[in-house]
mmCIF file of C-alpha atoms in Angstrom:
data_model
loop_
_atom_site.group_PDB
_atom_site.id
_atom_site.type_symbol
_atom_site.label_atom_id
_atom_site.label_comp_id
_atom_site.label_asym_id
_atom_site.label_seq_id
_atom_site.Cartn_x
_atom_site.Cartn_y
_atom_site.Cartn_z
ATOM 1 C CA UNK H 30 -41.074 26.192 -26.970
ATOM 2 C CA UNK H 31 -43.450 25.953 -23.995
ATOM 3 C CA UNK H 32 -44.542 22.355 -23.384
ATOM 4 C CA UNK H 33 -46.668 21.418 -20.344
ATOM 5 C CA UNK H 34 -45.798 24.713 -18.606
ATOM 6 C CA UNK H 35 -42.018 24.315 -19.124
ATOM 7 C CA UNK H 36 -39.813 25.907 -21.774
ATOM 8 C CA UNK H 37 -37.904 23.279 -23.747
ATOM 9 C CA UNK H 38 -35.277 23.546 -26.496
ATOM 10 C CA UNK H 39 -36.000 22.423 -30.057
ATOM 11 C CA UNK H 40 -34.138 22.466 -33.363
ATOM 12 C CA UNK H 41 -35.520 22.562 -36.886
ATOM 13 C CA UNK H 42 -34.328 22.964 -40.448
ATOM 14 C CA UNK H 43 -34.050 26.534 -41.686
ATOM 15 C CA UNK H 44 -37.289 26.145 -43.660
ATOM 16 C CA UNK H 45 -39.203 25.197 -40.473
ATOM 17 C CA UNK H 46 -39.342 21.477 -41.188
ATOM 18 C CA UNK H 47 -37.923 18.486 -39.270
ATOM 19 C CA UNK H 48 -38.702 19.870 -35.797
ATOM 20 C CA UNK H 49 -37.005 17.885 -33.024
ATOM 21 C CA UNK H 50 -37.242 18.317 -29.252
ATOM 22 C CA UNK H 51 -33.849 18.237 -27.499
ATOM 23 C CA UNK H 52 -34.698 18.739 -23.804
ATOM 24 C CA UNK H 53 -37.362 16.962 -21.757
ATOM 25 C CA UNK H 54 -36.988 18.565 -18.323
ATOM 26 C CA UNK H 55 -39.378 19.337 -15.487
ATOM 27 C CA UNK H 56 -37.905 22.844 -15.299
ATOM 28 C CA UNK H 57 -37.450 25.755 -17.700
ATOM 29 C CA UNK H 58 -34.686 25.316 -20.291
ATOM 30 C CA UNK H 59 -33.970 28.468 -22.334
ATOM 31 C CA UNK H 60 -31.465 30.693 -24.189
ATOM 32 C CA UNK H 61 -29.836 28.108 -26.515
ATOM 33 C CA UNK H 62 -26.615 29.136 -28.270
ATOM 34 C CA UNK H 63 -24.656 27.112 -30.838
ATOM 35 C CA UNK H 64 -20.930 26.475 -30.535
ATOM 36 C CA UNK H 65 -18.899 27.824 -33.499
ATOM 37 C CA UNK H 66 -18.500 24.311 -34.965
ATOM 38 C CA UNK H 67 -22.202 23.505 -34.529
ATOM 39 C CA UNK H 68 -21.481 20.384 -32.472
ATOM 40 C CA UNK H 69 -22.624 21.694 -29.076
ATOM 41 C CA UNK H 70 -25.304 23.932 -27.569
ATOM 42 C CA UNK H 71 -25.049 25.903 -24.334
ATOM 43 C CA UNK H 72 -28.212 26.977 -22.584
ATOM 44 C CA UNK H 73 -29.741 28.217 -19.325
ATOM 45 C CA UNK H 74 -31.620 25.773 -17.100
ATOM 46 C CA UNK H 75 -33.655 26.679 -14.012
ATOM 47 C CA UNK H 76 -33.025 23.280 -12.507
ATOM 48 C CA UNK H 77 -33.091 23.781 -8.740
ATOM 49 C CA UNK H 78 -36.269 25.703 -8.075
ATOM 50 C CA UNK H 79 -35.855 28.884 -6.060
ATOM 51 C CA UNK H 80 -32.847 30.523 -4.456
ATOM 52 C CA UNK H 81 -33.248 31.246 -0.728
ATOM 53 C CA UNK H 82 -31.621 34.645 -1.177
ATOM 54 C CA UNK H 83 -33.424 35.922 -4.295
ATOM 55 C CA UNK H 84 -36.706 34.046 -4.083
ATOM 56 C CA UNK H 85 -36.339 33.691 -7.863
ATOM 57 C CA UNK H 86 -35.696 30.646 -10.056
ATOM 58 C CA UNK H 87 -32.044 29.629 -9.829
ATOM 59 C CA UNK H 88 -30.471 29.493 -13.333
ATOM 60 C CA UNK H 89 -27.221 27.790 -14.328
ATOM 61 C CA UNK H 90 -25.431 27.234 -17.636
ATOM 62 C CA UNK H 91 -25.624 23.767 -19.185
ATOM 63 C CA UNK H 92 -24.176 22.204 -22.332
ATOM 64 C CA UNK H 93 -25.303 19.377 -24.606
ATOM 65 C CA UNK H 94 -24.438 17.868 -27.965
ATOM 66 C CA UNK H 95 -26.348 19.314 -30.905
ATOM 67 C CA UNK H 96 -28.592 16.224 -30.994
ATOM 68 C CA UNK H 97 -29.596 16.709 -27.326
ATOM 69 C CA UNK H 98 -27.359 14.000 -25.866
ATOM 70 C CA UNK H 99 -24.777 14.350 -23.081
ATOM 71 C CA UNK H 100 -26.480 17.167 -21.164
ATOM 72 C CA UNK H 101 -24.351 18.418 -18.265
ATOM 73 C CA UNK H 102 -24.058 21.434 -15.966
ATOM 74 C CA UNK H 103 -21.254 23.987 -16.541
ATOM 75 C CA UNK H 104 -21.760 26.542 -13.761
ATOM 76 C CA UNK H 105 -22.712 26.303 -10.103
ATOM 77 C CA UNK H 106 -23.118 29.887 -8.922
ATOM 78 C CA UNK H 107 -25.923 29.930 -6.366
ATOM 79 C CA UNK H 108 -25.695 33.665 -5.739
ATOM 80 C CA UNK H 109 -25.480 34.785 -9.366
ATOM 81 C CA UNK H 110 -28.158 35.023 -12.028
ATOM 82 C CA UNK H 111 -26.939 33.811 -15.440
ATOM 83 C CA UNK H 112 -28.939 34.931 -18.461
ATOM 84 C CA UNK H 113 -28.052 35.730 -22.088
ATOM 85 C CA UNK H 114 -25.198 33.788 -23.718
ATOM 86 C CA UNK H 115 -23.070 34.372 -26.813
ATOM 87 C CA UNK H 116 -20.270 32.036 -27.951
ATOM 88 C CA UNK H 117 -17.217 33.590 -29.607
ATOM 89 C CA UNK H 118 -16.962 32.518 -33.267
ATOM 90 C CA UNK H 119 -13.167 32.090 -33.013
ATOM 91 C CA UNK H 120 -12.351 30.935 -29.445
ATOM 92 C CA UNK H 121 -13.780 28.925 -26.540
ATOM 93 C CA UNK H 122 -14.847 32.173 -24.819
ATOM 94 C CA UNK H 123 -18.487 32.849 -24.026
ATOM 95 C CA UNK H 124 -19.927 36.293 -23.301
ATOM 96 C CA UNK H 125 -22.559 35.997 -20.605
ATOM 97 C CA UNK H 126 -24.939 38.373 -18.869
ATOM 98 C CA UNK H 127 -24.849 37.841 -15.093
ATOM 99 C CA UNK H 128 -26.887 39.504 -12.370
ATOM 100 C CA UNK H 129 -25.652 39.911 -8.814
ATOM 101 C CA UNK H 130 -28.615 40.556 -6.503
ATOM 102 C CA UNK H 131 -26.250 41.152 -3.558
ATOM 103 C CA UNK H 132 -25.273 44.440 -5.210
ATOM 104 C CA UNK H 133 -28.559 45.553 -6.724
ATOM 105 C CA UNK H 134 -31.532 44.154 -8.558
ATOM 106 C CA UNK H 135 -30.258 46.222 -11.492
ATOM 107 C CA UNK H 136 -26.716 44.841 -11.276
ATOM 108 C CA UNK H 137 -26.471 43.158 -14.682
ATOM 109 C CA UNK H 138 -23.005 42.984 -16.200
ATOM 110 C CA UNK H 139 -21.255 41.274 -19.105
ATOM 111 C CA UNK H 140 -18.605 38.684 -18.219
ATOM 112 C CA UNK H 141 -16.290 36.327 -20.075
ATOM 113 C CA UNK H 142 -16.602 32.604 -19.380
ATOM 114 C CA UNK H 143 -14.802 29.638 -20.965
ATOM 115 C CA UNK H 144 -16.486 26.491 -22.231
ATOM 116 C CA UNK H 145 -15.686 24.735 -18.945
ATOM 117 C CA UNK H 146 -17.985 27.159 -17.102
ATOM 118 C CA UNK H 147 -15.208 29.183 -15.422
ATOM 119 C CA UNK H 148 -15.954 32.904 -15.145
ATOM 120 C CA UNK H 149 -12.748 34.619 -16.286
ATOM 121 C CA UNK H 150 -13.339 38.357 -16.336
ATOM 122 C CA UNK H 151 -15.930 41.056 -15.773
ATOM 123 C CA UNK H 152 -16.128 43.268 -18.866
ATOM 124 C CA UNK H 153 -18.608 45.988 -17.803
ATOM 125 C CA UNK H 154 -19.224 47.783 -14.517
ATOM 126 C CA UNK H 155 -22.003 50.318 -15.079
ATOM 127 C CA UNK H 156 -24.996 48.005 -14.371
ATOM 128 C CA UNK H 157 -27.892 47.298 -16.742
ATOM 129 C CA UNK H 158 -25.669 45.726 -19.426
ATOM 130 C CA UNK H 159 -27.480 42.899 -21.186
ATOM 131 C CA UNK H 160 -27.718 40.605 -24.229
ATOM 132 C CA UNK H 161 -24.126 40.416 -25.521
ATOM 133 C CA UNK H 162 -23.394 39.364 -29.101
ATOM 134 C CA UNK H 163 -19.923 38.683 -30.537
ATOM 135 C CA UNK H 164 -18.715 40.263 -33.741
ATOM 136 C CA UNK H 165 -17.855 37.746 -36.502
ATOM 137 C CA UNK H 166 -14.104 38.350 -36.050
ATOM 138 C CA UNK H 167 -14.302 37.772 -32.288
ATOM 139 C CA UNK H 168 -12.746 41.156 -31.513
ATOM 140 C CA UNK H 169 -15.817 43.027 -30.240
ATOM 141 C CA UNK H 170 -19.069 42.506 -28.363
ATOM 142 C CA UNK H 171 -22.233 44.513 -28.958
ATOM 143 C CA UNK H 172 -24.695 44.773 -26.073
ATOM 144 C CA UNK H 173 -27.518 46.861 -24.658
ATOM 145 C CA UNK H 174 -27.054 49.348 -21.796
ATOM 146 C CA UNK H 175 -29.924 51.287 -20.190
ATOM 147 C CA UNK H 176 -27.941 53.930 -18.289
ATOM 148 C CA UNK H 177 -26.921 56.456 -20.952
ATOM 149 C CA UNK H 178 -29.764 58.725 -22.153
ATOM 150 C CA UNK H 179 -27.451 60.459 -24.654
ATOM 151 C CA UNK H 180 -27.185 57.597 -27.122
ATOM 152 C CA UNK H 181 -29.056 54.581 -28.473
ATOM 153 C CA UNK H 182 -28.011 52.248 -25.657
ATOM 154 C CA UNK H 183 -26.282 50.010 -28.208
ATOM 155 C CA UNK H 184 -22.691 49.667 -26.998
ATOM 156 C CA UNK H 185 -19.653 48.120 -28.672
ATOM 157 C CA UNK H 186 -16.835 46.800 -26.491
ATOM 158 C CA UNK H 187 -13.337 46.002 -27.768
ATOM 159 C CA UNK H 188 -12.171 42.736 -26.177
ATOM 160 C CA UNK H 189 -8.454 43.561 -26.294
ATOM 161 C CA UNK H 190 -8.602 47.064 -24.796
ATOM 162 C CA UNK H 191 -11.947 46.775 -22.944
ATOM 163 C CA UNK H 192 -12.781 50.223 -24.333
ATOM 164 C CA UNK H 193 -16.408 50.761 -25.248
ATOM 165 C CA UNK H 194 -18.566 53.353 -26.921
ATOM 166 C CA UNK H 195 -22.283 53.908 -27.249
ATOM 167 C CA UNK H 196 -23.624 54.424 -30.767
ATOM 168 C CA UNK H 197 -25.602 57.623 -31.328
ATOM 169 C CA UNK H 198 -28.510 57.112 -33.736
ATOM 170 C CA UNK H 199 -30.459 60.197 -34.758
ATOM 171 C CA UNK H 200 -33.477 60.884 -36.918
ATOM 172 C CA UNK H 201 -34.612 64.479 -37.397
ATOM 173 C CA UNK H 202 -32.450 65.487 -34.416
ATOM 174 C CA UNK H 203 -34.131 62.925 -32.155
ATOM 175 C CA UNK H 204 -32.235 60.076 -30.538
ATOM 176 C CA UNK H 205 -33.302 56.538 -31.433
ATOM 177 C CA UNK H 206 -33.071 53.855 -28.777
ATOM 178 C CA UNK H 207 -32.200 50.285 -29.731
ATOM 179 C CA UNK H 208 -32.672 46.791 -28.298
ATOM 180 C CA UNK H 209 -31.348 43.285 -29.098
ATOM 181 C CA UNK H 210 -28.445 44.310 -31.384
ATOM 182 C CA UNK H 211 -26.828 41.618 -33.552
ATOM 183 C CA UNK H 212 -23.982 41.684 -36.108
ATOM 184 C CA UNK H 213 -24.259 40.770 -39.762
ATOM 185 C CA UNK H 214 -22.015 37.824 -40.792
ATOM 186 C CA UNK H 215 -19.505 40.187 -42.445
ATOM 187 C CA UNK H 216 -19.425 42.519 -39.416
ATOM 188 C CA UNK H 217 -20.420 45.559 -41.462
ATOM 189 C CA UNK H 218 -23.980 45.981 -40.163
ATOM 190 C CA UNK H 219 -25.974 45.700 -36.945
ATOM 191 C CA UNK H 220 -29.643 44.778 -36.827
ATOM 192 C CA UNK H 221 -31.726 45.841 -33.824
ATOM 193 C CA UNK H 222 -35.250 46.363 -32.555
ATOM 194 C CA UNK H 223 -36.638 49.778 -31.658
ATOM 195 C CA UNK H 224 -39.915 51.270 -30.494
ATOM 196 C CA UNK H 225 -38.911 54.676 -31.822
ATOM 197 C CA UNK H 226 -42.152 55.345 -33.699
ATOM 198 C CA UNK H 227 -44.659 53.238 -31.777
ATOM 199 C CA UNK H 228 -44.570 49.449 -31.684
ATOM 200 C CA UNK H 229 -41.213 47.702 -32.015
ATOM 201 C CA UNK H 230 -39.843 47.306 -35.538
ATOM 202 C CA UNK H 231 -36.515 46.072 -36.904
ATOM 203 C CA UNK H 232 -33.813 48.422 -38.141
ATOM 204 C CA UNK H 233 -30.434 47.939 -39.815
ATOM 205 C CA UNK H 234 -27.473 50.310 -39.585
ATOM 206 C CA UNK H 235 -23.820 50.262 -40.468
ATOM 207 C CA UNK H 236 -21.598 49.191 -37.565
ATOM 208 C CA UNK H 237 -20.635 52.809 -36.827
ATOM 209 C CA UNK H 238 -24.292 53.833 -36.410
ATOM 210 C CA UNK H 239 -24.737 55.511 -39.800
ATOM 211 C CA UNK H 240 -27.240 54.765 -42.589
ATOM 212 C CA UNK H 241 -30.065 53.618 -40.313
ATOM 213 C CA UNK H 242 -33.031 52.133 -42.145
ATOM 214 C CA UNK H 243 -36.259 50.542 -40.987
ATOM 215 C CA UNK H 244 -36.964 47.109 -42.487
ATOM 216 C CA UNK H 245 -40.259 46.056 -40.865
ATOM 217 C CA UNK H 246 -43.566 47.819 -40.341
ATOM 218 C CA UNK H 247 -45.830 45.065 -39.062
ATOM 219 C CA UNK H 248 -48.578 45.224 -36.424
ATOM 220 C CA UNK H 249 -47.243 44.173 -33.034
ATOM 221 C CA UNK H 250 -43.621 43.993 -31.907
ATOM 222 C CA UNK H 251 -40.623 42.525 -33.738
ATOM 223 C CA UNK H 252 -37.949 41.465 -31.244
ATOM 224 C CA UNK H 253 -34.614 39.597 -30.902
ATOM 225 C CA UNK H 254 -33.422 39.610 -34.540
ATOM 226 C CA UNK H 255 -30.442 37.539 -35.659
ATOM 227 C CA UNK H 256 -28.652 36.841 -38.947
ATOM 228 C CA UNK H 257 -28.461 33.666 -40.995
ATOM 229 C CA UNK H 258 -24.849 32.776 -41.755
#
């Protein structure tokens, strides 16, 4: 929520009641992600103004308790641009989108990081890979890639083999593009946003890309869907 020109992190009950502000910073604080046990939250904080190299706000990963206490910095990567986060439901591993402006302004890749802020492994290498989300069993990551015009752009990566495939979604022999994919709690379905027929609506499909169905048809754009567990 934007308060006094800065994004801050809030929590609320699932019915929208009991709203509580967790961060009170004089910088942007965004992208909150729960730990699997619900006791901690990781997030992105633009705490040090602008990088000399990028001339862009300098983000780092922070962690706090779920009540907003004990806020501390996890990463200190001046030359990297940390963005979307997703915490594995079964391990201490975190999938994170990181940009490297030394390579290209489009150099966005998915990495693995532990809950101590150590970057362990680069998972993708084709640029423009964003917004990772773990599968409920912790074996796969779904993410968006912008480089392949022959599929939806929704990719699934196997953590053990690092193999990945892009899901092809068709309607009347036309390819459907997808954004912001997210798994259902049982791992059988993926929800995503698409501007296939005008403004952005939400769609659900089976995890292999079949049985695609549109579930919203509202004025304006529906973005960044997620599932209640």
